[in-house]
Amino acid sequence: MKTYVLIGEKLGHSLSVPIHQAIFRRLELDASYRLQEIAAGQFEEVTAQLLREVDGMNVTIPYKQRILPLLDGLDPLAAQAGAVNTVVCHTGKLTGYNTDIFGFETMLRMNRIQAAQESCFILGTGGAARAVAVALQDMGAQEIVFVSRHPQPGQIGYNELRERFHGLLINCTPVGMYPHAGLCPVPDPVLQDMLPVMSGCVDLIYNPPETELTARCRASGIPVCSGLSMLVAQALEAERLWQNTEIPAEMIDDILQEMIP
Ligand code: NAP
């Protein structure tokens, strides 16, 4: 039996086991997928051991960057993002990929949200934000602006949003995620001023399926989407790499329907 694992610090909210089990059933694979929480102080030791045991690994918060030194090589897009969420282990060489990039592009296409020629404002500067920036560049975004609580040169702070924002807003922070579903990453008065110049709003959070941010934008008629379709698409891309097989395009909708609460 092939074995796969998702590692992260806290995995209580993860939907990855049911998604990968649904894929295994459809591909008629004898395989298992499990979660393993790893404490920060034990990351290198535990992960190196796991990488010797499993056929493939997914990586989530906060380890998508920290895993890089444990790998033998990187796919060019993962190198560009500087973040890895998928490791192919069965080839005798540990290769890191970033299927969040494919997942994000697929989510935008499925929800008909345009990034080409848009100004795109990314909230957060973590692993997901880096993958999203690579995807937006690939999709022809005109401008990509990172918004941070502690802006580095080239980034902006939340206090500059009101003045600078126009175009597509993408939440790559965990603000609004279960169990803090009522929170919004942008204060309401600022968001109200942003709505008239907003072409779309994307939230990577998938639990809850509708966040406070997307609910407020949707109520004003803005095209929105949130992260479940990205989660399913990145999982399918990981399976394509692990199984070295093409995945039928319709499987994404099929699994999405199964996962919608
Ligand atoms: P991460 O590496 O921890 O980065 C999150 C970033 O958000 C941080 O770098 C930080 O940027 C900002 N942030 C963190 N806590 C914050 C707070 N309390 N208030 C405001 N900003 C805060 O996490 P990640 O891997 O990028 O994931 C981010 C989110 O995307 C999570 O909710 C995750 O579940 C989701 N995600 C979804 C998918 C999907 O398939 N749907 C895939 C990947 C990630 P600054 O310090 O610069 O402000």
mmCIF file of C-alpha atoms and ligand atoms in Angstrom:
data_model
loop_
_atom_site.group_PDB
_atom_site.id
_atom_site.type_symbol
_atom_site.label_atom_id
_atom_site.label_comp_id
_atom_site.label_asym_id
_atom_site.label_seq_id
_atom_site.Cartn_x
_atom_site.Cartn_y
_atom_site.Cartn_z
ATOM 1 C CA MET A 1 0.000 0.000 0.000
ATOM 2 C CA LYS A 2 1.293 3.488 -0.851
ATOM 3 C CA THR A 3 1.367 5.944 2.034
ATOM 4 C CA TYR A 4 1.019 9.714 2.036
ATOM 5 C CA VAL A 5 1.118 12.221 4.876
ATOM 6 C CA LEU A 6 0.278 15.863 5.533
ATOM 7 C CA ILE A 7 2.561 17.568 8.044
ATOM 8 C CA GLY A 8 1.889 20.830 9.855
ATOM 9 C CA GLU A 9 1.942 22.259 13.345
ATOM 10 C CA LYS A 10 -1.833 22.136 13.925
ATOM 11 C CA LEU A 11 -4.035 20.136 11.590
ATOM 12 C CA GLY A 12 -7.373 20.065 13.404
ATOM 13 C CA HIS A 13 -9.166 21.975 10.607
ATOM 14 C CA SER A 14 -7.756 19.911 7.725
ATOM 15 C CA LEU A 15 -10.003 18.462 5.000
ATOM 16 C CA SER A 16 -7.093 16.757 3.260
ATOM 17 C CA VAL A 17 -7.832 13.195 4.436
ATOM 18 C CA PRO A 18 -11.376 13.048 2.957
ATOM 19 C CA ILE A 19 -10.217 14.783 -0.251
ATOM 20 C CA HIS A 20 -7.339 12.356 -0.887
ATOM 21 C CA GLN A 21 -9.462 9.352 0.099
ATOM 22 C CA ALA A 22 -12.060 10.511 -2.436
ATOM 23 C CA ILE A 23 -9.325 10.697 -5.099
ATOM 24 C CA PHE A 24 -7.955 7.235 -4.178
ATOM 25 C CA ARG A 25 -11.459 5.744 -4.548
ATOM 26 C CA ARG A 26 -11.927 7.292 -7.968
ATOM 27 C CA LEU A 27 -8.461 6.219 -9.173
ATOM 28 C CA GLU A 28 -8.965 2.762 -7.586
ATOM 29 C CA LEU A 29 -5.695 3.087 -5.652
ATOM 30 C CA ASP A 30 -4.682 1.054 -2.631
ATOM 31 C CA ALA A 31 -3.270 3.984 -0.672
ATOM 32 C CA SER A 32 -3.539 5.733 2.675
ATOM 33 C CA TYR A 33 -3.301 9.444 3.571
ATOM 34 C CA ARG A 34 -2.837 10.613 7.142
ATOM 35 C CA LEU A 35 -2.156 13.750 9.153
ATOM 36 C CA GLN A 36 0.880 14.239 11.346
ATOM 37 C CA GLU A 37 1.238 17.250 13.603
ATOM 38 C CA ILE A 38 4.879 18.147 14.279
ATOM 39 C CA ALA A 39 6.015 20.494 17.042
ATOM 40 C CA ALA A 40 8.357 23.256 15.852
ATOM 41 C CA GLY A 41 11.271 22.015 17.980
ATOM 42 C CA GLN A 42 11.136 18.526 16.411
ATOM 43 C CA PHE A 43 10.519 19.544 12.809
ATOM 44 C CA GLU A 44 13.811 18.519 11.126
ATOM 45 C CA GLU A 45 14.216 15.210 12.972
ATOM 46 C CA VAL A 46 10.624 13.986 12.547
ATOM 47 C CA THR A 47 10.246 15.207 8.952
ATOM 48 C CA ALA A 48 13.526 13.661 7.761
ATOM 49 C CA GLN A 49 12.414 10.293 9.188
ATOM 50 C CA LEU A 50 8.953 10.574 7.596
ATOM 51 C CA LEU A 51 10.467 11.444 4.221
ATOM 52 C CA ARG A 52 12.289 8.084 4.315
ATOM 53 C CA GLU A 53 9.048 6.203 5.027
ATOM 54 C CA VAL A 54 6.317 7.678 2.808
ATOM 55 C CA ASP A 55 5.665 7.826 -0.949
ATOM 56 C CA GLY A 56 4.619 11.459 -0.843
ATOM 57 C CA MET A 57 4.166 14.334 1.586
ATOM 58 C CA ASN A 58 2.054 17.475 1.779
ATOM 59 C CA VAL A 59 3.301 20.369 3.878
ATOM 60 C CA THR A 60 1.292 23.119 5.509
ATOM 61 C CA ILE A 61 1.551 25.982 8.041
ATOM 62 C CA PRO A 62 4.174 26.836 9.202
ATOM 63 C CA TYR A 63 6.616 24.517 7.397
ATOM 64 C CA LYS A 64 6.356 25.300 3.651
ATOM 65 C CA GLN A 65 9.640 27.214 3.702
ATOM 66 C CA ARG A 66 11.369 25.335 6.494
ATOM 67 C CA ILE A 67 11.218 22.061 4.541
ATOM 68 C CA LEU A 68 13.422 23.349 1.681
ATOM 69 C CA PRO A 69 16.832 22.302 3.157
ATOM 70 C CA LEU A 70 15.575 18.715 3.648
ATOM 71 C CA LEU A 71 14.955 18.237 -0.099
ATOM 72 C CA ASP A 72 17.253 17.159 -2.962
ATOM 73 C CA GLY A 73 15.699 19.434 -5.572
ATOM 74 C CA LEU A 74 12.904 21.861 -6.398
ATOM 75 C CA ASP A 75 10.504 22.213 -9.284
ATOM 76 C CA PRO A 76 11.131 25.654 -10.902
ATOM 77 C CA LEU A 77 7.758 27.084 -9.778
ATOM 78 C CA ALA A 78 8.363 25.966 -6.183
ATOM 79 C CA ALA A 79 11.798 27.578 -6.367
ATOM 80 C CA GLN A 80 10.203 30.784 -7.643
ATOM 81 C CA ALA A 81 7.688 30.745 -4.785
ATOM 82 C CA GLY A 82 10.346 29.735 -2.235
ATOM 83 C CA ALA A 83 7.696 27.459 -0.708
ATOM 84 C CA VAL A 84 6.866 23.763 -1.041
ATOM 85 C CA ASN A 85 3.543 22.092 -0.246
ATOM 86 C CA THR A 86 4.132 18.738 -1.997
ATOM 87 C CA VAL A 87 7.112 16.373 -1.937
ATOM 88 C CA VAL A 88 7.515 13.471 -4.340
ATOM 89 C CA CYS A 89 9.485 10.792 -2.467
ATOM 90 C CA HIS A 90 9.198 7.582 -4.466
ATOM 91 C CA THR A 91 11.740 8.397 -7.187
ATOM 92 C CA GLY A 92 14.840 7.979 -4.985
ATOM 93 C CA LYS A 93 15.170 11.738 -4.897
ATOM 94 C CA LEU A 94 13.131 14.146 -2.733
ATOM 95 C CA THR A 95 11.672 16.781 -5.045
ATOM 96 C CA GLY A 96 9.609 19.730 -3.815
ATOM 97 C CA TYR A 97 6.653 21.154 -5.756
ATOM 98 C CA ASN A 98 4.146 23.896 -5.076
ATOM 99 C CA THR A 99 0.716 22.757 -6.197
ATOM 100 C CA ASP A 100 -0.925 25.790 -4.497
ATOM 101 C CA ILE A 101 0.065 27.700 -7.655
ATOM 102 C CA PHE A 102 -1.953 25.362 -9.884
ATOM 103 C CA GLY A 103 -4.723 25.296 -7.247
ATOM 104 C CA PHE A 104 -5.039 29.085 -7.163
ATOM 105 C CA GLU A 105 -5.071 29.452 -10.962
ATOM 106 C CA THR A 106 -7.712 26.727 -11.220
ATOM 107 C CA MET A 107 -9.878 28.407 -8.554
ATOM 108 C CA LEU A 108 -9.812 31.744 -10.387
ATOM 109 C CA ARG A 109 -10.636 30.103 -13.723
ATOM 110 C CA MET A 110 -13.513 28.067 -12.230
ATOM 111 C CA ASN A 111 -14.983 31.188 -10.630
ATOM 112 C CA ARG A 112 -14.353 33.402 -13.676
ATOM 113 C CA ILE A 113 -12.297 35.898 -11.665
ATOM 114 C CA GLN A 114 -9.903 37.881 -13.852
ATOM 115 C CA ALA A 115 -6.299 38.512 -12.840
ATOM 116 C CA ALA A 116 -4.904 39.510 -16.247
ATOM 117 C CA GLN A 117 -4.183 43.248 -16.433
ATOM 118 C CA GLU A 118 -5.434 43.686 -12.838
ATOM 119 C CA SER A 119 -3.831 45.335 -9.858
ATOM 120 C CA CYS A 120 -3.738 42.548 -7.266
ATOM 121 C CA PHE A 121 -3.426 43.225 -3.532
ATOM 122 C CA ILE A 122 -2.328 40.218 -1.477
ATOM 123 C CA LEU A 123 -3.003 40.317 2.284
ATOM 124 C CA GLY A 124 -0.212 38.422 4.106
ATOM 125 C CA THR A 125 3.327 37.508 3.158
ATOM 126 C CA GLY A 126 3.554 33.812 4.092
ATOM 127 C CA GLY A 127 3.883 30.638 2.017
ATOM 128 C CA ALA A 128 0.448 30.905 0.390
ATOM 129 C CA ALA A 129 1.015 34.567 -0.511
ATOM 130 C CA ARG A 130 4.241 33.656 -2.325
ATOM 131 C CA ALA A 131 2.512 30.903 -4.316
ATOM 132 C CA VAL A 132 -0.367 33.243 -5.190
ATOM 133 C CA ALA A 133 2.081 35.894 -6.426
ATOM 134 C CA VAL A 134 3.742 33.360 -8.766
ATOM 135 C CA ALA A 135 0.305 32.342 -10.090
ATOM 136 C CA LEU A 136 -0.796 35.976 -10.579
ATOM 137 C CA GLN A 137 2.400 36.767 -12.458
ATOM 138 C CA ASP A 138 1.770 33.726 -14.661
ATOM 139 C CA MET A 139 -1.816 34.895 -15.281
ATOM 140 C CA GLY A 140 -0.646 38.319 -16.465
ATOM 141 C CA ALA A 141 -1.427 40.531 -13.475
ATOM 142 C CA GLN A 142 -0.448 44.129 -14.096
ATOM 143 C CA GLU A 143 0.702 44.848 -10.543
ATOM 144 C CA ILE A 144 1.124 42.699 -7.425
ATOM 145 C CA VAL A 145 1.182 44.447 -4.045
ATOM 146 C CA PHE A 146 1.860 42.642 -0.753
ATOM 147 C CA VAL A 147 0.070 44.020 2.311
ATOM 148 C CA SER A 148 1.729 43.219 5.626
ATOM 149 C CA ARG A 149 1.415 44.038 9.313
ATOM 150 C CA HIS A 150 5.152 44.738 9.233
ATOM 151 C CA PRO A 151 5.795 45.952 5.674
ATOM 152 C CA GLN A 152 9.246 45.395 4.220
ATOM 153 C CA PRO A 153 10.564 47.596 1.414
ATOM 154 C CA GLY A 154 8.279 47.165 -1.603
ATOM 155 C CA GLN A 155 5.294 46.135 0.557
ATOM 156 C CA ILE A 156 2.539 48.303 2.025
ATOM 157 C CA GLY A 157 0.887 48.415 5.457
ATOM 158 C CA TYR A 158 -2.839 48.011 6.151
ATOM 159 C CA ASN A 159 -2.983 51.748 6.888
ATOM 160 C CA GLU A 160 -2.134 52.437 3.204
ATOM 161 C CA LEU A 161 -4.915 50.229 1.771
ATOM 162 C CA ARG A 162 -7.592 52.906 1.724
ATOM 163 C CA GLU A 163 -5.432 55.186 -0.395
ATOM 164 C CA ARG A 164 -3.687 52.617 -2.600
ATOM 165 C CA PHE A 165 -6.210 49.819 -3.228
ATOM 166 C CA HIS A 166 -7.971 49.179 -6.518
ATOM 167 C CA GLY A 167 -8.539 45.902 -8.357
ATOM 168 C CA LEU A 168 -8.446 42.372 -6.978
ATOM 169 C CA LEU A 169 -8.164 41.638 -3.227
ATOM 170 C CA ILE A 170 -6.749 38.277 -2.122
ATOM 171 C CA ASN A 171 -6.689 37.191 1.508
ATOM 172 C CA CYS A 172 -3.662 35.000 2.226
ATOM 173 C CA THR A 173 -3.812 35.479 6.012
ATOM 174 C CA PRO A 174 -5.525 33.075 8.408
ATOM 175 C CA VAL A 175 -7.776 35.902 9.713
ATOM 176 C CA GLY A 176 -11.402 34.720 9.539
ATOM 177 C CA MET A 177 -10.519 31.030 9.654
ATOM 178 C CA TYR A 178 -12.285 28.609 12.016
ATOM 179 C CA PRO A 179 -12.587 28.962 15.033
ATOM 180 C CA HIS A 180 -12.416 32.773 14.558
ATOM 181 C CA ALA A 181 -14.888 32.887 11.688
ATOM 182 C CA GLY A 182 -16.331 36.319 12.585
ATOM 183 C CA LEU A 183 -13.038 38.154 12.002
ATOM 184 C CA CYS A 184 -12.186 40.130 8.866
ATOM 185 C CA PRO A 185 -8.566 40.954 7.853
ATOM 186 C CA VAL A 186 -9.537 44.506 6.806
ATOM 187 C CA PRO A 187 -11.356 46.821 9.252
ATOM 188 C CA ASP A 188 -14.926 47.466 8.124
ATOM 189 C CA PRO A 189 -14.641 51.243 7.478
ATOM 190 C CA VAL A 190 -11.579 50.629 5.262
ATOM 191 C CA LEU A 191 -13.327 47.788 3.421
ATOM 192 C CA GLN A 192 -16.361 49.993 2.779
ATOM 193 C CA ASP A 193 -14.100 52.524 1.051
ATOM 194 C CA MET A 194 -12.411 49.777 -0.994
ATOM 195 C CA LEU A 195 -15.628 48.185 -2.318
ATOM 196 C CA PRO A 196 -16.361 50.768 -5.080
ATOM 197 C CA VAL A 197 -12.951 50.096 -6.687
ATOM 198 C CA MET A 198 -12.864 46.311 -6.114
ATOM 199 C CA SER A 199 -13.073 44.021 -9.160
ATOM 200 C CA GLY A 200 -13.094 40.797 -7.136
ATOM 201 C CA CYS A 201 -12.277 39.287 -3.764
ATOM 202 C CA VAL A 202 -10.644 35.907 -3.209
ATOM 203 C CA ASP A 203 -10.172 34.302 0.196
ATOM 204 C CA LEU A 204 -7.879 31.283 0.475
ATOM 205 C CA ILE A 205 -9.638 30.191 3.670
ATOM 206 C CA TYR A 206 -11.921 27.183 3.100
ATOM 207 C CA ASN A 207 -13.262 26.724 6.639
ATOM 208 C CA PRO A 208 -15.770 28.348 6.912
ATOM 209 C CA PRO A 209 -16.730 28.068 3.212
ATOM 210 C CA GLU A 210 -17.894 31.723 3.249
ATOM 211 C CA THR A 211 -15.692 34.063 5.309
ATOM 212 C CA GLU A 212 -16.694 37.368 6.840
ATOM 213 C CA LEU A 213 -14.596 39.074 4.138
ATOM 214 C CA THR A 214 -16.215 37.321 1.173
ATOM 215 C CA ALA A 215 -19.689 37.659 2.725
ATOM 216 C CA ARG A 216 -19.285 41.445 3.034
ATOM 217 C CA CYS A 217 -17.934 41.763 -0.513
ATOM 218 C CA ARG A 218 -20.606 39.452 -1.965
ATOM 219 C CA ALA A 219 -23.311 41.544 -0.261
ATOM 220 C CA SER A 220 -22.027 44.524 -2.296
ATOM 221 C CA GLY A 221 -22.195 42.616 -5.569
ATOM 222 C CA ILE A 222 -18.445 41.937 -5.871
ATOM 223 C CA PRO A 223 -17.478 38.614 -7.540
ATOM 224 C CA VAL A 224 -15.984 36.460 -4.771
ATOM 225 C CA CYS A 225 -14.625 32.987 -4.194
ATOM 226 C CA SER A 226 -13.142 31.162 -1.241
ATOM 227 C CA GLY A 227 -10.564 28.440 -0.915
ATOM 228 C CA LEU A 228 -12.301 25.064 -1.178
ATOM 229 C CA SER A 229 -11.877 24.738 -4.944
ATOM 230 C CA MET A 230 -8.178 25.668 -4.552
ATOM 231 C CA LEU A 231 -7.788 23.037 -1.845
ATOM 232 C CA VAL A 232 -9.297 20.334 -4.054
ATOM 233 C CA ALA A 233 -7.322 21.457 -7.135
ATOM 234 C CA GLN A 234 -3.974 21.498 -5.291
ATOM 235 C CA ALA A 235 -4.708 17.997 -3.930
ATOM 236 C CA LEU A 236 -5.496 16.686 -7.434
ATOM 237 C CA GLU A 237 -2.262 18.195 -8.751
ATOM 238 C CA ALA A 238 -0.315 16.529 -5.914
ATOM 239 C CA GLU A 239 -1.899 13.193 -6.851
ATOM 240 C CA ARG A 240 -1.017 13.758 -10.523
ATOM 241 C CA LEU A 241 2.622 14.146 -9.463
ATOM 242 C CA TRP A 242 2.626 11.256 -6.974
ATOM 243 C CA GLN A 243 0.802 8.790 -9.216
ATOM 244 C CA ASN A 244 2.439 10.059 -12.409
ATOM 245 C CA THR A 245 -0.916 9.899 -14.149
ATOM 246 C CA GLU A 246 -3.305 12.347 -15.804
ATOM 247 C CA ILE A 247 -6.363 13.154 -13.676
ATOM 248 C CA PRO A 248 -9.684 13.574 -15.533
ATOM 249 C CA ALA A 249 -10.631 17.291 -15.538
ATOM 250 C CA GLU A 250 -14.173 16.622 -14.307
ATOM 251 C CA MET A 251 -12.876 15.067 -11.069
ATOM 252 C CA ILE A 252 -12.455 18.477 -9.469
ATOM 253 C CA ASP A 253 -16.176 19.325 -9.650
ATOM 254 C CA ASP A 254 -17.090 15.842 -8.603
ATOM 255 C CA ILE A 255 -14.917 15.953 -5.445
ATOM 256 C CA LEU A 256 -15.911 19.540 -4.703
ATOM 257 C CA GLN A 257 -19.566 18.481 -4.587
ATOM 258 C CA GLU A 258 -18.647 15.683 -2.167
ATOM 259 C CA MET A 259 -16.781 18.130 0.116
ATOM 260 C CA ILE A 260 -19.314 20.981 0.226
ATOM 261 C CA PRO A 261 -20.864 20.871 3.696
HETATM 262 P P1 NAP B 1 1.565 31.543 6.838
HETATM 263 O O1 NAP B 1 2.787 31.096 6.137
HETATM 264 O O2 NAP B 1 1.460 31.389 8.321
HETATM 265 O O3 NAP B 1 1.346 33.077 6.437
HETATM 266 C C1 NAP B 1 0.208 33.812 6.784
HETATM 267 C C2 NAP B 1 0.542 35.295 6.653
HETATM 268 O O4 NAP B 1 -0.588 36.006 7.091
HETATM 269 C C3 NAP B 1 1.703 35.729 7.560
HETATM 270 O O5 NAP B 1 2.902 35.686 6.858
HETATM 271 C C4 NAP B 1 1.301 37.124 8.015
HETATM 272 O O6 NAP B 1 1.829 38.111 7.130
HETATM 273 C C5 NAP B 1 -0.222 37.117 7.895
HETATM 274 N N1 NAP B 1 -0.841 36.934 9.213
HETATM 275 C C6 NAP B 1 -0.669 35.910 10.085
HETATM 276 N N2 NAP B 1 -1.407 36.098 11.178
HETATM 277 C C7 NAP B 1 -2.062 37.273 11.007
HETATM 278 C C8 NAP B 1 -2.966 38.022 11.790
HETATM 279 N N3 NAP B 1 -3.372 37.604 12.986
HETATM 280 N N4 NAP B 1 -3.428 39.181 11.281
HETATM 281 C C9 NAP B 1 -3.048 39.626 10.072
HETATM 282 N N5 NAP B 1 -2.163 38.959 9.281
HETATM 283 C C10 NAP B 1 -1.695 37.800 9.737
HETATM 284 O O7 NAP B 1 0.278 30.792 6.252
HETATM 285 P P2 NAP B 1 0.018 30.364 4.736
HETATM 286 O O8 NAP B 1 0.481 28.986 4.495
HETATM 287 O O9 NAP B 1 0.516 31.446 3.854
HETATM 288 O O10 NAP B 1 -1.588 30.292 4.720
HETATM 289 C C11 NAP B 1 -2.364 31.468 4.838
HETATM 290 C C12 NAP B 1 -3.858 31.130 4.739
HETATM 291 O O11 NAP B 1 -4.148 30.564 3.464
HETATM 292 C C13 NAP B 1 -4.349 30.124 5.769
HETATM 293 O O12 NAP B 1 -5.628 30.476 6.187
HETATM 294 C C14 NAP B 1 -4.403 28.830 4.991
HETATM 295 O O13 NAP B 1 -5.359 27.908 5.511
HETATM 296 C C15 NAP B 1 -4.822 29.330 3.626
HETATM 297 N N6 NAP B 1 -4.422 28.432 2.533
HETATM 298 C C16 NAP B 1 -5.409 27.855 1.795
HETATM 299 C C17 NAP B 1 -5.077 27.033 0.746
HETATM 300 C C18 NAP B 1 -6.160 26.413 -0.083
HETATM 301 O O14 NAP B 1 -5.879 25.456 -0.800
HETATM 302 N N7 NAP B 1 -7.358 26.928 -0.042
HETATM 303 C C19 NAP B 1 -3.731 26.785 0.444
HETATM 304 C C20 NAP B 1 -2.741 27.406 1.215
HETATM 305 C C21 NAP B 1 -3.114 28.219 2.272
HETATM 306 P P3 NAP B 1 2.429 39.500 7.723
HETATM 307 O O15 NAP B 1 3.216 39.102 8.936
HETATM 308 O O16 NAP B 1 3.275 40.025 6.627
HETATM 309 O O17 NAP B 1 1.269 40.375 8.052
#
